[in-house]
Each structure stands twice: as C-alpha cells, then as structure tokens.
CSV table of C-alpha atoms in Angstrom, one decimal:
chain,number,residue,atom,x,y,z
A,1,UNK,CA,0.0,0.0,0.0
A,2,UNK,CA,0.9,3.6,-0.9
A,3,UNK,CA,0.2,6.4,1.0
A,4,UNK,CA,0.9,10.5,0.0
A,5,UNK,CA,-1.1,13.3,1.4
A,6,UNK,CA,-2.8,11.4,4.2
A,7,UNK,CA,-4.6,9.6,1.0
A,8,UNK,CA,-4.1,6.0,-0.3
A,9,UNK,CA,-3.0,6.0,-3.8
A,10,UNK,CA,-2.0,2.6,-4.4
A,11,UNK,CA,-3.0,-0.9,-3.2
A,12,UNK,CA,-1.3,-4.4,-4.3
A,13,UNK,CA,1.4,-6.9,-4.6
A,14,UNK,CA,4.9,-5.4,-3.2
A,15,UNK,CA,6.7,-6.3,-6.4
A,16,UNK,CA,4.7,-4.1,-8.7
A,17,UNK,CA,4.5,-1.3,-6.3
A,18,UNK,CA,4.8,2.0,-8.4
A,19,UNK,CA,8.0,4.3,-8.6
A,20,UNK,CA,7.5,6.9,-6.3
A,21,UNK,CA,7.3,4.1,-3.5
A,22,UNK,CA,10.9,3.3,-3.3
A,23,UNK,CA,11.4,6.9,-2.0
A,24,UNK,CA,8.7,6.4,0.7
A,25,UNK,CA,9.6,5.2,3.9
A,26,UNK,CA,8.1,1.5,4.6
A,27,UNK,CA,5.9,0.1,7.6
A,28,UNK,CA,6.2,-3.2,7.6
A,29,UNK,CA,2.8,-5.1,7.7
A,30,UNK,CA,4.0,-8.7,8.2
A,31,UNK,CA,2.4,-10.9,10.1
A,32,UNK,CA,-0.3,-7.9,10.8
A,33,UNK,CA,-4.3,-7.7,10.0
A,34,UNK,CA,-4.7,-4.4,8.4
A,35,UNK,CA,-8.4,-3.1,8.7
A,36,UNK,CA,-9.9,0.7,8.0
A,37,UNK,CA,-10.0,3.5,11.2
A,38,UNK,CA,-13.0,2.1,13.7
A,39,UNK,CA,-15.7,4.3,13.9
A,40,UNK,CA,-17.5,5.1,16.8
A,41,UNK,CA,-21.4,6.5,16.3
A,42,UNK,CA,-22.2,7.6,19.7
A,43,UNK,CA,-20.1,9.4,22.0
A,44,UNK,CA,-20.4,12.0,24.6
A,45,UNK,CA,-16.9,14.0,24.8
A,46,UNK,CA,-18.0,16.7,27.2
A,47,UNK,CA,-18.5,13.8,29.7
A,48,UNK,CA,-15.4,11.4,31.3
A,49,UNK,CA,-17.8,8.5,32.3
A,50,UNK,CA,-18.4,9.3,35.9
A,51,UNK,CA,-20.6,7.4,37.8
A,52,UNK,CA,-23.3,11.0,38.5
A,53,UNK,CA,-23.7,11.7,34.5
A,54,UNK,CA,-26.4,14.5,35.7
A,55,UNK,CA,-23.6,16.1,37.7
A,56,UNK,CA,-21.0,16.0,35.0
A,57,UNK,CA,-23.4,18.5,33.0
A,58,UNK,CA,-22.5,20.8,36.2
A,59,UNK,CA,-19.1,22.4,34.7
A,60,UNK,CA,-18.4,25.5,32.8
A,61,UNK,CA,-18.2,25.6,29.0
A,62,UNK,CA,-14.0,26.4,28.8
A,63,UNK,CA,-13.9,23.3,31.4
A,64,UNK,CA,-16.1,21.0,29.7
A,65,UNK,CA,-13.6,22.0,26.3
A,66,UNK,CA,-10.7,20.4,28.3
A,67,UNK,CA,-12.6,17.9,28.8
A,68,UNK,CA,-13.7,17.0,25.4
A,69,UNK,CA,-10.0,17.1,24.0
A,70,UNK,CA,-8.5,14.7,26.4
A,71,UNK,CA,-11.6,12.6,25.8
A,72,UNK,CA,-11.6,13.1,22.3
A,73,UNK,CA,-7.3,11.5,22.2
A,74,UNK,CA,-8.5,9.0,24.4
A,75,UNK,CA,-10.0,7.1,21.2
A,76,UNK,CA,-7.1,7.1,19.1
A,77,UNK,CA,-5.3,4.2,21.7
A,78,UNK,CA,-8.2,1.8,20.7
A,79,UNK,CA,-7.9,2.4,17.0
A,80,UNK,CA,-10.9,4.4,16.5
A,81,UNK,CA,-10.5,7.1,14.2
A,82,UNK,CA,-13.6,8.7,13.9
A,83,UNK,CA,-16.2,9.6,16.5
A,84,UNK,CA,-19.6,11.4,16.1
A,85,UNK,CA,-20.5,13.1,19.1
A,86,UNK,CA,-24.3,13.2,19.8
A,87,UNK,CA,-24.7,15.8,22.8
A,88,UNK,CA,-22.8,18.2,25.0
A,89,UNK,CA,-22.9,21.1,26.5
A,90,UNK,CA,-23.5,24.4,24.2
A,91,UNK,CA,-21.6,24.1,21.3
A,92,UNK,CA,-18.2,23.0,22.8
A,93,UNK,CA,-18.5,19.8,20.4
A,94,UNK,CA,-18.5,21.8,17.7
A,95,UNK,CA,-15.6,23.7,18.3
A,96,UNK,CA,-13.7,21.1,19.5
A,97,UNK,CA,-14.5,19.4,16.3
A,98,UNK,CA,-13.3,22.7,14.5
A,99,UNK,CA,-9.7,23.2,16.7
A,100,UNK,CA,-9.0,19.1,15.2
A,101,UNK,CA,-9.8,19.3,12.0
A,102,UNK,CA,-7.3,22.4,12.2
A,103,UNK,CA,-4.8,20.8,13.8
A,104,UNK,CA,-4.4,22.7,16.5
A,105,UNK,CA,-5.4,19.6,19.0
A,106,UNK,CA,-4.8,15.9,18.4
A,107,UNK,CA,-8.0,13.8,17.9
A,108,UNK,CA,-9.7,11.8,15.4
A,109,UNK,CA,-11.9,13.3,13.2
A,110,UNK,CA,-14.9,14.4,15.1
A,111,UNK,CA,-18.9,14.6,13.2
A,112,UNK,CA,-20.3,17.0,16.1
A,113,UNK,CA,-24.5,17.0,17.0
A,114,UNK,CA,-24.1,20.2,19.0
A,115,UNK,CA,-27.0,19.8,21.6
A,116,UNK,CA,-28.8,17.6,21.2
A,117,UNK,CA,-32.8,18.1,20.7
A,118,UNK,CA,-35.5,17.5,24.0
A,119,UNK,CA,-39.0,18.2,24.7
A,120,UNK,CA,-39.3,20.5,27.5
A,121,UNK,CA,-38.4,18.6,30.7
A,122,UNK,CA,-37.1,15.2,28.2
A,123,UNK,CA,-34.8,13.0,28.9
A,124,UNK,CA,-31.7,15.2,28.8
A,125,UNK,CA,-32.9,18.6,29.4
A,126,UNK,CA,-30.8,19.1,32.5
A,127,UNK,CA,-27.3,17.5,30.9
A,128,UNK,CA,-26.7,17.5,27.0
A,129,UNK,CA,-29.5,18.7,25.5
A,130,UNK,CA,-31.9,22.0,24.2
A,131,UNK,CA,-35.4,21.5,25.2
A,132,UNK,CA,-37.5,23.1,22.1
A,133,UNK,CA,-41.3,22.3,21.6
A,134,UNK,CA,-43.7,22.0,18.4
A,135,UNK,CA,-42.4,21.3,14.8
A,136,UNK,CA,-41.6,25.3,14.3
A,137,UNK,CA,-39.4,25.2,17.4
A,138,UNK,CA,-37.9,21.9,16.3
A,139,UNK,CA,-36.7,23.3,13.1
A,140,UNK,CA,-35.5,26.4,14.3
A,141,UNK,CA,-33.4,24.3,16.9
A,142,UNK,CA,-31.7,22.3,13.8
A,143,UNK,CA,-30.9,25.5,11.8
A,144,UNK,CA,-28.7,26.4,15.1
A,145,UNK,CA,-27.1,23.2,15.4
A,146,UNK,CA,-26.1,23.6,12.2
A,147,UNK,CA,-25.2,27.2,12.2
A,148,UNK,CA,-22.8,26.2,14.9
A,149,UNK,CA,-20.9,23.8,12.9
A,150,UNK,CA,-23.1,20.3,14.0
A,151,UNK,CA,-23.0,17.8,11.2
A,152,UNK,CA,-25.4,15.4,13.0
A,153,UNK,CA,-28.7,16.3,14.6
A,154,UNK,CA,-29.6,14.2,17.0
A,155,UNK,CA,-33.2,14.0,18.7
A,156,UNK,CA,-34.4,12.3,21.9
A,157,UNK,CA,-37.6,10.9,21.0
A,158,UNK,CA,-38.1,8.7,24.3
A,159,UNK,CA,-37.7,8.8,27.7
A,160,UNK,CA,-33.8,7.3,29.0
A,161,UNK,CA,-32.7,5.9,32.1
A,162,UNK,CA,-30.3,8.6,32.9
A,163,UNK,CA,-32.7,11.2,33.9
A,164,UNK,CA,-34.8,11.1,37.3
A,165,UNK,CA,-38.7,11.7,36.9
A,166,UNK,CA,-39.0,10.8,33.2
A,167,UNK,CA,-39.9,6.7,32.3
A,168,UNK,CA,-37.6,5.0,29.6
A,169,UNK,CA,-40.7,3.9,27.6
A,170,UNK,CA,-42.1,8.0,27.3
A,171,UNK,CA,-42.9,8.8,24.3
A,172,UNK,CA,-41.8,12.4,24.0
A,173,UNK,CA,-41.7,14.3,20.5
A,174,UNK,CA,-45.4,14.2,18.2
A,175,UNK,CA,-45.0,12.6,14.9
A,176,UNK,CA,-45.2,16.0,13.5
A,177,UNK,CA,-41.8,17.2,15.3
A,178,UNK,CA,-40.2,13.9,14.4
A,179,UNK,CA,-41.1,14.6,11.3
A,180,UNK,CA,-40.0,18.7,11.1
A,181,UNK,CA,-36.6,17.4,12.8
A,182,UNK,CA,-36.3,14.6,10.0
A,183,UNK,CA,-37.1,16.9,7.6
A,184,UNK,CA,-34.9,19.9,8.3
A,185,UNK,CA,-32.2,17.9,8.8
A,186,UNK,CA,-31.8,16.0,5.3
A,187,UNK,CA,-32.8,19.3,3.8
A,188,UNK,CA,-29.5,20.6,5.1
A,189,UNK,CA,-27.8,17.4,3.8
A,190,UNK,CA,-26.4,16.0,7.5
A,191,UNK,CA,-28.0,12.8,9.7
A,192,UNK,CA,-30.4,12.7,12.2
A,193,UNK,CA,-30.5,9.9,14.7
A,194,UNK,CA,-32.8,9.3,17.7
A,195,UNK,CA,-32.3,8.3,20.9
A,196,UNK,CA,-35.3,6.1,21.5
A,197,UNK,CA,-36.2,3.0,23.3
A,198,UNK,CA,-39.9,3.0,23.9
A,199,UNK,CA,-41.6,1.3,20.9
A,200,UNK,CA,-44.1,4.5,19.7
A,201,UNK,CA,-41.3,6.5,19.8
A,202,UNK,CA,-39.1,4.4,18.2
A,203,UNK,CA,-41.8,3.7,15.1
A,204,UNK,CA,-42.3,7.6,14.8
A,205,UNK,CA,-38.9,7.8,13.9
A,206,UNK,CA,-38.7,4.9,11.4
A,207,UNK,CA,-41.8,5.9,9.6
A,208,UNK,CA,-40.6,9.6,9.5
A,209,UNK,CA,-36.9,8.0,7.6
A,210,UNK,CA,-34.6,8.9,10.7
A,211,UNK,CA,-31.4,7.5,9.6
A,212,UNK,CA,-30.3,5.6,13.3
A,213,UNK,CA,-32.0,4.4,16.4
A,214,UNK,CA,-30.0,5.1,19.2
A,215,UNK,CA,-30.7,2.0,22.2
A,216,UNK,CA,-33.7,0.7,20.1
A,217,UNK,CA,-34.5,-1.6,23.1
A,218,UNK,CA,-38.4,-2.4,22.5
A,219,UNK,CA,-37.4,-2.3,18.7
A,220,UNK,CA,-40.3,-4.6,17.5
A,221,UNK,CA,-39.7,-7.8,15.0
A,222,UNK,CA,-42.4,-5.3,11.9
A,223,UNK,CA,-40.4,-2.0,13.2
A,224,UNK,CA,-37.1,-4.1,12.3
A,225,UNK,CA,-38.2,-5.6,8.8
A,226,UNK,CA,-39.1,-1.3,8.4
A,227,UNK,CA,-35.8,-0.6,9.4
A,228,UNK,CA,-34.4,-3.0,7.0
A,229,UNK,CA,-36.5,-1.5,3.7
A,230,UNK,CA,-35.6,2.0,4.2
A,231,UNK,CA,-31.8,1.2,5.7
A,232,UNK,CA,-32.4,2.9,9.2
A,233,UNK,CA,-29.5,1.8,11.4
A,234,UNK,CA,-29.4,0.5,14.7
A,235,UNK,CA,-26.7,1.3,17.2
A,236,UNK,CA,-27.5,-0.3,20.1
A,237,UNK,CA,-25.2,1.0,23.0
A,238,UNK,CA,-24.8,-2.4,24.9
A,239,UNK,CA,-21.7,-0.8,27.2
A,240,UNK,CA,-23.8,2.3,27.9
A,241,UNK,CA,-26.1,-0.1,29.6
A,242,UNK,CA,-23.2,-2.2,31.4
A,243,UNK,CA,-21.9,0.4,33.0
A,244,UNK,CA,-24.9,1.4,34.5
A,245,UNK,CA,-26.1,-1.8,35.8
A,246,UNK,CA,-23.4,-3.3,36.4
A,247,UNK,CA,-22.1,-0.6,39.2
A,248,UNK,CA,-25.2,-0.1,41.9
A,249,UNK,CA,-22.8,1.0,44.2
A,250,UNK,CA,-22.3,4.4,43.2
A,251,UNK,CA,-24.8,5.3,40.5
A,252,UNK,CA,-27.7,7.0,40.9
A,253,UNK,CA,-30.4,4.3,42.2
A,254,UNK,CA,-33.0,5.3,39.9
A,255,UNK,CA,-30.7,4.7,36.4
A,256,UNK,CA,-29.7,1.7,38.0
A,257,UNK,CA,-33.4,0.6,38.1
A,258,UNK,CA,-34.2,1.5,34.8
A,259,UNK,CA,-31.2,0.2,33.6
A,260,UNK,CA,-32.3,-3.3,34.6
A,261,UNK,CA,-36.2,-2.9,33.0
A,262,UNK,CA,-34.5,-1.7,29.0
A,263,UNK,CA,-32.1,-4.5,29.7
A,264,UNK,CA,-34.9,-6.8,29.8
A,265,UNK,CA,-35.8,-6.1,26.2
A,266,UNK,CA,-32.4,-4.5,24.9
A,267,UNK,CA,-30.7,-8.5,23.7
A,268,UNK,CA,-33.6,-9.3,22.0
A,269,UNK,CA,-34.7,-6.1,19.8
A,270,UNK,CA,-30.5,-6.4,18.9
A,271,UNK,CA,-31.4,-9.9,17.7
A,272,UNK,CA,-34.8,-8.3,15.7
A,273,UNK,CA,-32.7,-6.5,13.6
A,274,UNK,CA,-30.4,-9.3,13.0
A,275,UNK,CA,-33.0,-11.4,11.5
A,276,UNK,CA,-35.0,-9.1,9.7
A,277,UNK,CA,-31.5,-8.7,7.8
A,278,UNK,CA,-31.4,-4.9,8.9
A,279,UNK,CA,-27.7,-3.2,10.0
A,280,UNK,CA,-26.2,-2.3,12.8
A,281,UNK,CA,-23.3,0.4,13.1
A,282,UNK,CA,-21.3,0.9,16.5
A,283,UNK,CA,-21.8,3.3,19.2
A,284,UNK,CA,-20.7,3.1,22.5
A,285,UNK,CA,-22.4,6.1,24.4
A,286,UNK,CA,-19.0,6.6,25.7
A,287,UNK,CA,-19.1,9.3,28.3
A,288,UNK,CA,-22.2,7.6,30.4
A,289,UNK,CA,-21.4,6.0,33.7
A,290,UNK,CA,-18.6,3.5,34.1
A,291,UNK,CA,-18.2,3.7,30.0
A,292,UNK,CA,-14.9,5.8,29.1
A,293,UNK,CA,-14.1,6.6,26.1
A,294,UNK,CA,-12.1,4.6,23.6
A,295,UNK,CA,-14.5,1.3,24.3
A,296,UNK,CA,-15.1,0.2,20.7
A,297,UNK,CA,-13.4,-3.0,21.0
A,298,UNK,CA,-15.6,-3.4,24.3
A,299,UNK,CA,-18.6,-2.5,22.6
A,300,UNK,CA,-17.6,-4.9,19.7
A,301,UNK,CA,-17.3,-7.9,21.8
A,302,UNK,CA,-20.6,-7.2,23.2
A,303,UNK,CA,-22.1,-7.4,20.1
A,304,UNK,CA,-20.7,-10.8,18.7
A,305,UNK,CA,-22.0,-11.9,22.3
A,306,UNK,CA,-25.1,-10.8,21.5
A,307,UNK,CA,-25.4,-12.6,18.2
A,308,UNK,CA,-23.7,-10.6,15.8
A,309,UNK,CA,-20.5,-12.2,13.7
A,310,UNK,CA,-17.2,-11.2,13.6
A,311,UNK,CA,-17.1,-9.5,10.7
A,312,UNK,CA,-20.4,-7.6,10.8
A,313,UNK,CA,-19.2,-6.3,13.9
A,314,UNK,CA,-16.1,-5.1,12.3
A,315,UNK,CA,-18.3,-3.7,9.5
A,316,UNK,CA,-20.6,-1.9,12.1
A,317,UNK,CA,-17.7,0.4,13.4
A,318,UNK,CA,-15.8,1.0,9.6
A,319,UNK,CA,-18.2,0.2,6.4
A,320,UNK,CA,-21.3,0.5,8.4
A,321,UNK,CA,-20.9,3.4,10.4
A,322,UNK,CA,-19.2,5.3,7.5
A,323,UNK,CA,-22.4,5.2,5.2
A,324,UNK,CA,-24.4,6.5,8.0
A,325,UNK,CA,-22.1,9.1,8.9
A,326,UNK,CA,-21.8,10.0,5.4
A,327,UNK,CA,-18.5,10.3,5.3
A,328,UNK,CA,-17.7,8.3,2.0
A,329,UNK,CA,-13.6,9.0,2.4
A,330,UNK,CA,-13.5,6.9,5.5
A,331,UNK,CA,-14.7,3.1,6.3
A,332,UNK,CA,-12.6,1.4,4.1
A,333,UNK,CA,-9.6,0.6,2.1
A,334,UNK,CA,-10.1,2.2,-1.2
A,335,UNK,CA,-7.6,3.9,-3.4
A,336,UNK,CA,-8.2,7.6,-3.3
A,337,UNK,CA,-10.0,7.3,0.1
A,338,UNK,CA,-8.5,8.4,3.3
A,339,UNK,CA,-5.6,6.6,4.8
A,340,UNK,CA,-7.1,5.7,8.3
A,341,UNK,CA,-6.0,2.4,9.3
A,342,UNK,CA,-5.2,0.1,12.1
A,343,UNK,CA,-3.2,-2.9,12.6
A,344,UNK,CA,-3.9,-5.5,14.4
A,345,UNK,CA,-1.2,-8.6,15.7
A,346,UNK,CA,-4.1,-11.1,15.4
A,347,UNK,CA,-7.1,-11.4,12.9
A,348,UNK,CA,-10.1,-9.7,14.4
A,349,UNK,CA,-12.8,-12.0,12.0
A,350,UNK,CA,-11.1,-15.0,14.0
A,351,UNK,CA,-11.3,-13.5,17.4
A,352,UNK,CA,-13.3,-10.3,17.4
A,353,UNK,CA,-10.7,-10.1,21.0
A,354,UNK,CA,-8.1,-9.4,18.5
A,355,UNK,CA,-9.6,-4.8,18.4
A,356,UNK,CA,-8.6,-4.7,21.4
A,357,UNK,CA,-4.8,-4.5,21.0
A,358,UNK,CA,-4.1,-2.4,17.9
A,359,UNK,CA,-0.2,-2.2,17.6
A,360,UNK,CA,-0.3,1.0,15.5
A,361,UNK,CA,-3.0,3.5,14.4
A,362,UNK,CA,-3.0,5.8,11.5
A,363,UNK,CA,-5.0,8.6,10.7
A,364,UNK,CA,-4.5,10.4,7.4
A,365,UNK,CA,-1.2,8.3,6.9
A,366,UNK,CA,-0.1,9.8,10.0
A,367,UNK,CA,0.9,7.3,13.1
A,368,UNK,CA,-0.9,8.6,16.1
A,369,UNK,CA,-0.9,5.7,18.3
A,370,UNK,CA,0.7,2.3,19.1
A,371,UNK,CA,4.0,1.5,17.1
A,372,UNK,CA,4.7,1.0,13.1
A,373,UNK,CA,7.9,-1.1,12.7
A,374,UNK,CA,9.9,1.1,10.2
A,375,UNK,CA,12.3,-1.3,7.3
C-alpha cells in the first residue's frame, strides 16, 4: 500500500509497487491484520464517564472543552479514528471538532451534533441537551445546530434511564416534530439519529426515515423488517447499559433501576434487527457512567456476544458506520479514500478479542498511536 497526502494512492502486490514508493519510507505489515480506522457513532466527549452523569453537566463551558479534547485522544489508543458526538454542553463539540480538523489539537476526526434536541423537561434537558417544543421550534433548533458547525442532529424521542422523573418507555416528541426534525435535517444534507427506546417513539422515527436508532430496546420484529427496507440503522449501545447496571454501588439508584427494565428487552430487539437482515453500526455512548471513552473493542465484543459475527461487527464500526455518517472517504480501504487504518497482531474476524490491542493506528497516513515497525 501507498500512502501520499494522508490519501491511499495505491493498493497491491509489493513487487509491482509504483516508482514513487521506493522513496517512501516503509511500515512493515507482516504478520499484521490491516483493517480501515473504527468508527465510533455515539459518543459524549463533554463527559469522562463518571458514575453521576447529571452532575458531569455541572461544569463550565472552557472546562467541559478540556474535557472533550482529552476525551476526544483518548479514542485514538483503541484504533478508532472517527467519533460522532451526539450531545454536550453548548456548542463546545463543535468547536472542539473545528480546533482538530485544524490541527491545532490531536484527535480523530470528530462529526459533532451540538446539543442535542428534547421536549421540554425530556430525557436530557438538565445535561446535553436543548429543550425546544412543536415542529416550528424543532426546526429552528436544527438551523442552530447547524449554524454552529453540528454535522449530525440528533433528537431524543423517548424517555432514558439517565434522567430522574421521566420513564424510559415516554414517548416524548409528536409525529409531526419527528417529522420537522427529520425533515430539516436532510434538507440541510447531515444525519439525524434518535435516541429512543420505547416502541411509539421508536416507530415515529422509522416511519418519519430517521437514519439511526439510538438503544432501540423495544425495537419490534415489523419496526425491524421497516428498518431493513428504508436502511435505518441500529446502534444499540450495549456498554452504555453495562456500565450502569453493572455498578449499583455508586450510581444514581433510579438509572440503575431502569437500567435493569430496558435490559430486559435491549438483547432481543439487537437480535430483531439481525433477522430481519437490517444493520447495525457501533456506538458506545461513551461518556455515560462507568463507560470511558475509547470502548469500541468493548462495545464490539458485546455485540458478537449478542449474536452478531465477527465480521459484521467489524463492519458496524468501519463500512457500516461510514455510510451513516456520510463520510464516503472513511470506512474502508479504497484507493483515493482516506488513509485511516489500524493494525492489528491477530485477525479480528477469528477472534473479534483481536480490536482490542491495535499495535499502530494511522489517521490520514499519520501514526498517532501504538508502534509502526519502520524497514
């Protein structure tokens, strides 16, 4: 492989390697799995993964910055080379995104949400997200993400487990501001994904041609075949869930509780969209309790436990998550396409194990993590 300008430019046998290569200076890939960046579809930079998420929203805008960027470096150690970030406070995310793509800060590349959307006192409204009401105030709320530089909308159309007083089954947007959000969005040409679990919610969003379900835990077995003809994603978030109910001692009682109730339902909507031959892409919710960031290979392994193979796994943080991020330059290894890859000492489609020791990490042909063994 041949790398120049962070691109790849030529893939194939060594001995017919073009000119230019023998002036280039060599990584040997021997004995290595090479596979595209990792993608992860749902993070939450502003937030470390303390165990109080509600009281992580408590912190000043030039803090929570700091915290993004350390948060946001964090990923590149597990090879994941692109993260879209679906809520934080004001539009830090955005900026963030911005001081990366600039190179003024080391990160991967970063598709920001801004806030993300609520209904007045939603799921949300008192950590990452802007409470707007009725389909005017919905599509006002998208023209300011997207004024401050988001590239994903994201709206919470359900109840969640991390807010006290509000049910994880709520149903909380009308199908008219699902469908204003949906709308608005694609007219500005970025993605909208919804947080929802509860099943109305959940089908408001797939009939309105959201383009992920965030959780999806009461995802029904007609909602999934749906999901399959108009190729809406799930991203289930199995570690945001783990790391909730799986430390009672310190987080908040009530998450903990309904933590438990969507786990009830969580494996086998997953499994839904499995048979009804619809996709996944991967997300860890990174940022939620007990769930730092950089757990895509944690996430991953989840997933094949759940039922998914090897490789669709792998294609749920690269391929997968690529085509719903839009980002057609990522995902992949494709001449002309951006050179963000990962090696791996052991074959990942053997033992999906394998993600969770990358020995180097490139992003635009430039190693920013783990070691490349020069010629």
């Amino acid at each position: 492989m041949l790398i120049s300008d962070g691109r790849i430019r030529w893939v194939g046998a060594h001995a017919r390697a073009p000119r230019e290569a023998r002036s280039a200076r060599e990584v040997r890939g021997a004995d290595r799995w090479l596979t595209p960046g990792l993608i992860d579809c749902h993070v939450h930079l502003c937030f470390d993964g303390g165990p109080d998420f509600v009281a992580e929203a408590r912190v000043s805008e030039p803090y929570a910055a700091i915290k993004c960027v350390g948060n946001a470096e964090r990923h590149l150690a597990a090879g994941v080379t692109t993260v879209r970030d679906l809520g934080g406070l004001g539009a830090v995310v955005c900026e963030v995104a911005r001081a990366i793509a600039d190179g003024r800060v080391q990160g991967p590349r970063v598709v920001a949400s801004g806030q993300a959307l609520t209904i007045s006192g939603g799921h949300g409204w008192n950590s990452f997200a802007r409470q707007v009401d009725g389909p005017d105030g919905v599509r006002l709320a998208v023209r300011e993400q997207i004024r401050s530089g988001a590239r994903s909308i994201k709206i919470v159309a359900t109840g969640g487990v991390l807010t006290p007083g509000v049910s994880f089954d709520f149903t909380a947007f009308t199908r008219e501001e699902v469908d204003a959000a949906v709308h608005e969005a694609h007219k500005w040409g970025v993605p909208i994904a919804a947080h929802a679990i509860g099943r109305t919610g959940i089908d408001h969003c797939v009939r309105a041609g959201i383009d992920s379900i965030e959780h999806g835990a009461q995802i029904s077995a007609a909602t999934a075949r749906a999901m399959k003809e108009r190729g809406i994603f799930q991203v289930p978030t199995i570690s945001a869930l783990r790391g909730i109910v799986d430390h009672p001692e310190d987080v908040p009682s009530y998450a903990v509780e309904k933590g438990l109730r969507v786990l009830e339902f969580a494996r086998d909507a997953f499994r839904r969209v499995i048979r009804a031959g619809a996709r996944h892409a991967c997300g860890t919710d990174a940022g939620t309790p007990h769930n730092p960031h950089g757990g895509v290979p944690l996430e991953l392994a989840r997933m094949v436990e759940w039922g998914l193979s090897p490789l669709k796994a792998m294609q749920s943080a690269t391929s997968n998550a690529a085509e719903l991020l839009r980002l057609p330059d990522v995902g992949s290894v494709t001449v002309g396409g951006a050179a963000d890859l990962v090696l791996f000492g052991r074959d990942p489609l053997e033992d999906i194990s394998a993600v969770a020791d990358p020995t180097a990490v490139f992003l635009g042909g430039t190693l920013v993590a783990g070691r490349a063994r020069p010629s």
